[in-house]
Tab-separated table of C-alpha atoms in Angstrom:
chain	number	residue	atom	x	y	z
H	288	MET	CA	0.241	-24.668	115.704
H	289	SER	CA	3.582	-24.773	113.897
H	290	ASP	CA	4.944	-21.624	112.321
H	291	VAL	CA	5.615	-20.975	108.651
H	292	ARG	CA	9.249	-22.103	108.918
H	293	SER	CA	8.199	-25.657	109.698
H	294	ALA	CA	5.901	-25.987	106.680
H	295	ARG	CA	7.547	-28.235	104.077
H	296	ILE	CA	4.823	-28.156	101.432
H	297	ARG	CA	3.123	-25.451	99.360
H	298	LEU	CA	-0.198	-26.368	97.800
H	299	TYR	CA	-2.381	-24.578	95.269
H	300	VAL	CA	-6.114	-24.831	95.974
H	301	GLU	CA	-9.053	-23.487	93.995
H	302	GLN	CA	-11.163	-22.582	97.022
H	303	PRO	CA	-11.018	-18.950	98.249
H	304	LEU	CA	-8.901	-18.611	101.374
H	305	GLY	CA	-9.260	-16.605	104.570
H	306	GLU	CA	-8.666	-16.860	108.295
H	307	GLY	CA	-10.558	-19.830	109.730
H	308	GLN	CA	-11.542	-21.080	106.279
H	309	THR	CA	-11.695	-24.864	105.914
H	310	VAL	CA	-10.222	-26.320	102.742
H	311	PRO	CA	-11.413	-29.750	101.573
H	312	LEU	CA	-8.726	-31.603	99.633
H	313	THR	CA	-9.086	-33.436	96.345
H	314	GLY	CA	-8.233	-37.121	96.221
H	315	ASP	CA	-4.892	-36.426	94.527
H	316	GLN	CA	-3.979	-33.733	97.060
H	317	ALA	CA	-4.881	-35.995	99.982
H	318	HIS	CA	-2.854	-38.853	98.528
H	319	TYR	CA	0.167	-36.593	98.100
H	320	LEU	CA	-0.031	-35.047	101.570
H	321	PHE	CA	-0.882	-38.146	103.597
H	322	ALA	CA	0.382	-41.164	101.637
H	323	VAL	CA	3.471	-39.642	99.999
H	324	MET	CA	4.541	-36.877	102.406
H	325	ARG	CA	3.160	-38.634	105.541
H	326	LEU	CA	1.508	-35.558	107.055
H	327	VAL	CA	-0.779	-36.030	110.041
H	328	PRO	CA	-3.346	-33.808	111.804
H	329	GLY	CA	-1.641	-30.761	113.268
H	330	ASP	CA	1.033	-30.540	110.556
H	331	PRO	CA	1.401	-27.207	108.707
H	332	VAL	CA	0.884	-26.648	104.970
H	333	LEU	CA	1.291	-23.413	103.030
H	334	VAL	CA	-1.634	-22.859	100.657
H	335	PHE	CA	-2.504	-20.276	98.013
H	336	ASP	CA	-5.419	-19.806	95.619
H	337	GLY	CA	-3.959	-17.311	93.143
H	338	LYS	CA	-6.158	-14.523	94.537
H	339	SER	CA	-5.776	-14.281	98.316
H	340	GLY	CA	-2.024	-14.558	98.820
H	341	GLU	CA	-0.389	-17.328	100.813
H	342	TRP	CA	-1.781	-18.796	104.043
H	343	LEU	CA	-0.449	-21.049	106.752
H	344	ALA	CA	-2.907	-23.889	107.146
H	345	GLU	CA	-3.121	-26.891	109.449
H	346	VAL	CA	-4.188	-30.450	108.696
H	347	VAL	CA	-7.355	-31.174	110.683
H	348	GLU	CA	-8.522	-34.326	108.907
H	349	ALA	CA	-6.353	-36.867	107.099
H	350	ARG	CA	-7.653	-39.859	105.178
H	351	LYS	CA	-6.374	-41.885	102.239
H	352	ARG	CA	-8.269	-40.051	99.520
H	353	ALA	CA	-9.731	-37.094	101.395
H	354	GLY	CA	-8.831	-34.566	104.019
H	355	VAL	CA	-9.403	-31.063	105.358
H	356	LEU	CA	-7.111	-28.143	106.105
H	357	ILE	CA	-7.956	-24.994	108.043
H	358	CYS	CA	-6.380	-21.586	107.360
H	359	ARG	CA	-4.713	-20.076	110.426
H	360	GLU	CA	-2.923	-16.919	109.285
H	361	ALA	CA	-1.839	-14.993	106.204
H	362	THR	CA	1.872	-15.331	105.462
H	363	ARG	CA	2.372	-13.454	102.165
H	364	PRO	CA	0.246	-11.059	100.101
H	365	LEU	CA	-0.764	-11.806	96.521
H	366	GLN	CA	2.038	-10.874	94.123
H	367	LEU	CA	0.655	-10.362	90.636
H	368	PRO	CA	3.017	-10.644	87.668
H	369	PRO	CA	3.259	-7.948	84.993
H	370	ASP	CA	0.549	-7.965	82.319
H	371	LEU	CA	2.600	-10.197	80.039
H	372	TRP	CA	1.501	-13.035	77.765
H	373	LEU	CA	3.851	-15.697	76.430
H	374	CYS	CA	2.709	-16.926	73.028
H	375	PHE	CA	4.663	-19.887	71.675
H	376	ALA	CA	4.427	-22.718	69.179
H	377	PRO	CA	4.295	-26.107	70.967
H	378	ILE	CA	7.218	-28.423	70.355
H	379	LYS	CA	8.075	-31.871	71.718
H	380	LYS	CA	6.076	-32.811	74.811
H	381	THR	CA	8.737	-32.481	77.520
H	382	ARG	CA	10.113	-29.268	76.038
H	383	THR	CA	6.634	-27.733	75.870
H	384	ASP	CA	6.239	-28.673	79.538
H	385	PHE	CA	9.540	-26.904	80.209
H	386	ILE	CA	8.362	-23.712	78.492
H	387	VAL	CA	5.164	-23.616	80.547
H	388	GLU	CA	7.004	-24.252	83.813
H	389	LYS	CA	9.617	-21.563	83.168
H	390	ALA	CA	6.999	-19.060	82.010
H	391	ALA	CA	5.180	-19.504	85.317
H	392	GLU	CA	8.425	-19.112	87.264
H	393	LEU	CA	9.609	-16.067	85.304
H	394	GLY	CA	6.399	-14.093	85.682
H	395	ALA	CA	4.115	-14.569	82.670
H	396	ALA	CA	0.500	-13.736	83.446
H	397	ARG	CA	-0.931	-15.816	80.597
H	398	ILE	CA	0.494	-18.641	78.489
H	399	CYS	CA	-0.881	-19.000	74.963
H	400	PRO	CA	0.084	-21.964	72.755
H	401	VAL	CA	-0.262	-21.011	69.073
H	402	GLN	CA	-0.267	-23.023	65.865
H	403	THR	CA	1.945	-21.514	63.182
H	404	ASP	CA	2.592	-22.608	59.613
H	405	PHE	CA	5.547	-24.731	60.731
H	406	THR	CA	4.243	-25.949	64.116
H	407	ASN	CA	4.803	-29.699	64.404
H	408	SER	CA	2.250	-30.304	67.181
H	409	GLU	CA	-1.386	-29.940	66.153
H	410	ARG	CA	-2.862	-30.554	69.578
H	411	ILE	CA	-2.020	-30.074	73.235
H	412	ARG	CA	-3.508	-31.200	76.528
H	413	ARG	CA	-4.341	-27.891	78.120
H	414	ASP	CA	-5.210	-29.497	81.470
H	415	ARG	CA	-1.787	-31.144	81.680
H	416	LEU	CA	0.012	-27.906	80.825
H	417	GLN	CA	-2.096	-26.026	83.381
H	418	ALA	CA	-1.056	-28.597	85.991
H	419	HIS	CA	2.596	-27.887	85.138
H	420	ALA	CA	1.974	-24.163	85.675
H	421	VAL	CA	0.425	-24.924	89.071
H	422	GLU	CA	3.338	-27.142	90.075
H	423	ALA	CA	5.847	-24.472	89.039
H	424	ALA	CA	4.064	-21.851	91.157
H	425	GLU	CA	4.000	-24.223	94.127
H	426	GLN	CA	7.714	-24.898	93.890
H	427	CYS	CA	8.988	-21.383	93.166
H	428	GLY	CA	7.075	-19.621	95.951
H	429	GLY	CA	4.652	-17.828	93.659
H	430	THR	CA	1.201	-16.772	94.807
H	431	PHE	CA	-0.281	-16.482	91.287
H	432	VAL	CA	-0.847	-19.176	88.654
H	433	PRO	CA	-0.923	-18.081	84.992
H	434	GLU	CA	-3.733	-19.346	82.808
H	435	VAL	CA	-2.783	-21.698	79.986
H	436	THR	CA	-5.142	-21.156	77.066
H	437	ASP	CA	-6.284	-23.608	74.408
H	438	LEU	CA	-4.175	-23.962	71.278
H	439	GLN	CA	-5.227	-21.478	68.609
H	440	LYS	CA	-3.944	-20.484	65.195
H	441	LEU	CA	-1.528	-17.576	65.168
H	442	SER	CA	-3.646	-15.858	62.527
H	443	ALA	CA	-6.722	-16.038	64.774
H	444	LEU	CA	-4.757	-14.672	67.732
H	445	LEU	CA	-3.565	-11.711	65.679
H	446	ASP	CA	-7.048	-11.108	64.221
H	447	ALA	CA	-8.444	-10.675	67.747
H	448	TRP	CA	-5.438	-8.830	69.193
H	449	PRO	CA	-6.488	-6.514	72.048
H	450	VAL	CA	-6.044	-2.795	71.576
H	451	GLY	CA	-3.134	-1.399	73.580
H	452	ARG	CA	-1.159	-4.628	73.944
H	453	ARG	CA	2.292	-4.573	72.344
H	454	LEU	CA	4.033	-7.614	70.913
H	455	MET	CA	7.697	-8.538	71.316
H	456	PHE	CA	8.199	-10.548	68.130
H	457	CYS	CA	11.300	-12.738	68.484
H	458	ASP	CA	12.424	-13.019	64.864
H	459	GLU	CA	15.139	-15.591	64.187
H	460	ALA	CA	15.914	-13.725	60.957
H	461	LEU	CA	17.431	-10.973	63.124
H	462	VAL	CA	20.100	-13.201	64.711
H	463	GLY	CA	23.136	-11.043	65.395
H	464	ALA	CA	21.381	-7.846	64.317
H	465	GLY	CA	21.407	-6.300	67.801
H	466	GLN	CA	17.777	-5.216	67.506
H	467	VAL	CA	16.315	-4.988	71.029
H	468	LEU	CA	13.395	-3.423	72.867
H	469	GLY	CA	15.195	-0.120	73.269
H	470	ALA	CA	12.992	2.585	74.770
H	471	ALA	CA	9.728	0.657	74.360
H	472	PRO	CA	7.041	1.756	76.845
H	473	LYS	CA	5.715	-0.276	79.734
H	474	GLY	CA	2.168	-1.609	79.857
H	475	PRO	CA	0.396	-4.711	78.496
H	476	TRP	CA	2.746	-6.822	76.387
H	477	ALA	CA	3.074	-10.248	74.805
H	478	ILE	CA	6.085	-12.247	73.652
H	479	LEU	CA	5.889	-14.414	70.527
H	480	ILE	CA	8.229	-17.385	70.058
H	481	GLY	CA	8.119	-19.375	66.829
H	482	PRO	CA	8.486	-23.125	66.204
H	483	GLU	CA	11.698	-25.038	65.554
H	484	GLY	CA	11.370	-24.327	61.835
H	485	GLY	CA	10.904	-20.614	62.386
H	486	PHE	CA	8.128	-18.401	61.037
H	487	SER	CA	7.009	-18.663	57.430
H	488	GLU	CA	7.655	-15.708	55.134
H	489	THR	CA	3.923	-14.981	55.108
H	490	GLU	CA	3.805	-14.893	58.905
H	491	ARG	CA	6.952	-12.792	59.147
H	492	ALA	CA	5.598	-10.269	56.642
H	493	ARG	CA	2.338	-9.943	58.541
H	494	LEU	CA	4.061	-9.589	61.907
H	495	ARG	CA	6.454	-6.944	60.628
H	496	ALA	CA	3.520	-4.939	59.252
H	497	LEU	CA	1.681	-4.820	62.580
H	498	PRO	CA	1.936	-1.386	64.241
H	499	PHE	CA	2.041	-2.931	67.726
H	500	ALA	CA	4.792	-5.468	66.935
H	501	HIS	CA	8.417	-4.892	67.987
H	502	PRO	CA	10.800	-7.308	66.175
H	503	VAL	CA	13.768	-8.183	68.388
H	504	SER	CA	16.902	-10.288	68.247
H	505	LEU	CA	17.805	-12.708	71.022
H	506	GLY	CA	21.528	-12.520	70.403
H	507	PRO	CA	24.162	-13.756	67.960
H	508	ARG	CA	23.116	-17.423	67.949
H	509	VAL	CA	19.974	-19.260	66.818
H	510	LEU	CA	18.252	-20.569	69.948
H	511	ARG	CA	16.071	-23.625	70.388
H	512	ALA	CA	12.444	-22.704	70.953
H	513	ASP	CA	12.497	-23.576	74.657
H	514	THR	CA	15.741	-21.650	75.213
H	515	ALA	CA	14.340	-18.702	73.250
H	516	ALA	CA	11.279	-18.548	75.508
H	517	VAL	CA	13.415	-18.295	78.649
H	518	ALA	CA	15.766	-15.766	77.025
H	519	ALA	CA	12.892	-13.591	75.794
H	520	LEU	CA	11.141	-13.580	79.164
H	521	THR	CA	14.417	-12.596	80.825
H	522	VAL	CA	15.075	-9.773	78.346
H	523	TRP	CA	11.550	-8.397	78.733
H	524	GLN	CA	11.526	-8.658	82.535
H	525	GLN	CA	14.822	-6.819	82.828
H	526	ALA	CA	13.740	-4.045	80.451
H	527	LEU	CA	10.046	-3.600	81.218
H	528	GLY	CA	9.000	-6.024	83.952
H	529	ASP	CA	9.085	-6.262	87.725
H	530	TRP	CA	12.730	-7.268	88.164
H	531	GLY	CA	13.947	-3.713	88.725
C-alpha cells in the first residue's frame, strides 16, 4: 500500500469512514478517478466525509462508471471551522461561485445566500454551489465542507435570527470610517455582505437597530461584493477566528 505522500487526489465522500471501511464510488467519481486521472487498483486516494477526518484509501475496484475504495489508515483528524456563517447577496454566476469557494477555503461553517432589496439574482442552484464548496475543500486540504443553504430573503433571515449569534454587518456607507470589530467577543458569528447596489435605506436602518449587529468598515475603498466577502472573512478570522 502506498503512503500518503504518493496520493495525488483528495475526494469528498458522503459515506462514514473508518479503518477497513469500503467506499462505493458514484458514477461521476469513478469517471474522474479512472477515466480522467487513470487510477488503477492499488493506487492511493485521500478521502474525507466532513465528520471523520481524512483517510488514506486504496482503489480495490475500478470500472468506467463504478468503483470501490477501502480505507486503510487515518491521516488527519477532523478540523472544524469556527462557528461562522457567511451571508451574502448572490451576484453574477461566476462571481457567486467564487464567493462560495473562498468561503469554504477561508473557514466559514455555513454559507447563506440572501435576497436583499437590490439583489439582482432571484434564484440560485444550491446543488451547484454546494458542489463548489466540496471542490474547494478537496483542493485546499480541508476536512470539513460548509453547508450552502437555500436562498432566503434577508428579512426572513433576520426574523429567525438565533439567540447568541452576533452579526458583522459590512456597511458600504462606512467606507473610510475606520469602524472595525474592536474588542468584540468570540463565539457564534455571521458576516453579512450586501449586493452590488448596496443595502437599501430600510435594510440599513433595520440592521443598525439590531442589538446583535456590529457595523464595520472594510477600508477606505468601496469593494466589489466578491472582494468584500474575502476581505470580511479575513478581518474576522484574524480578530476572532482560528488564525491565531
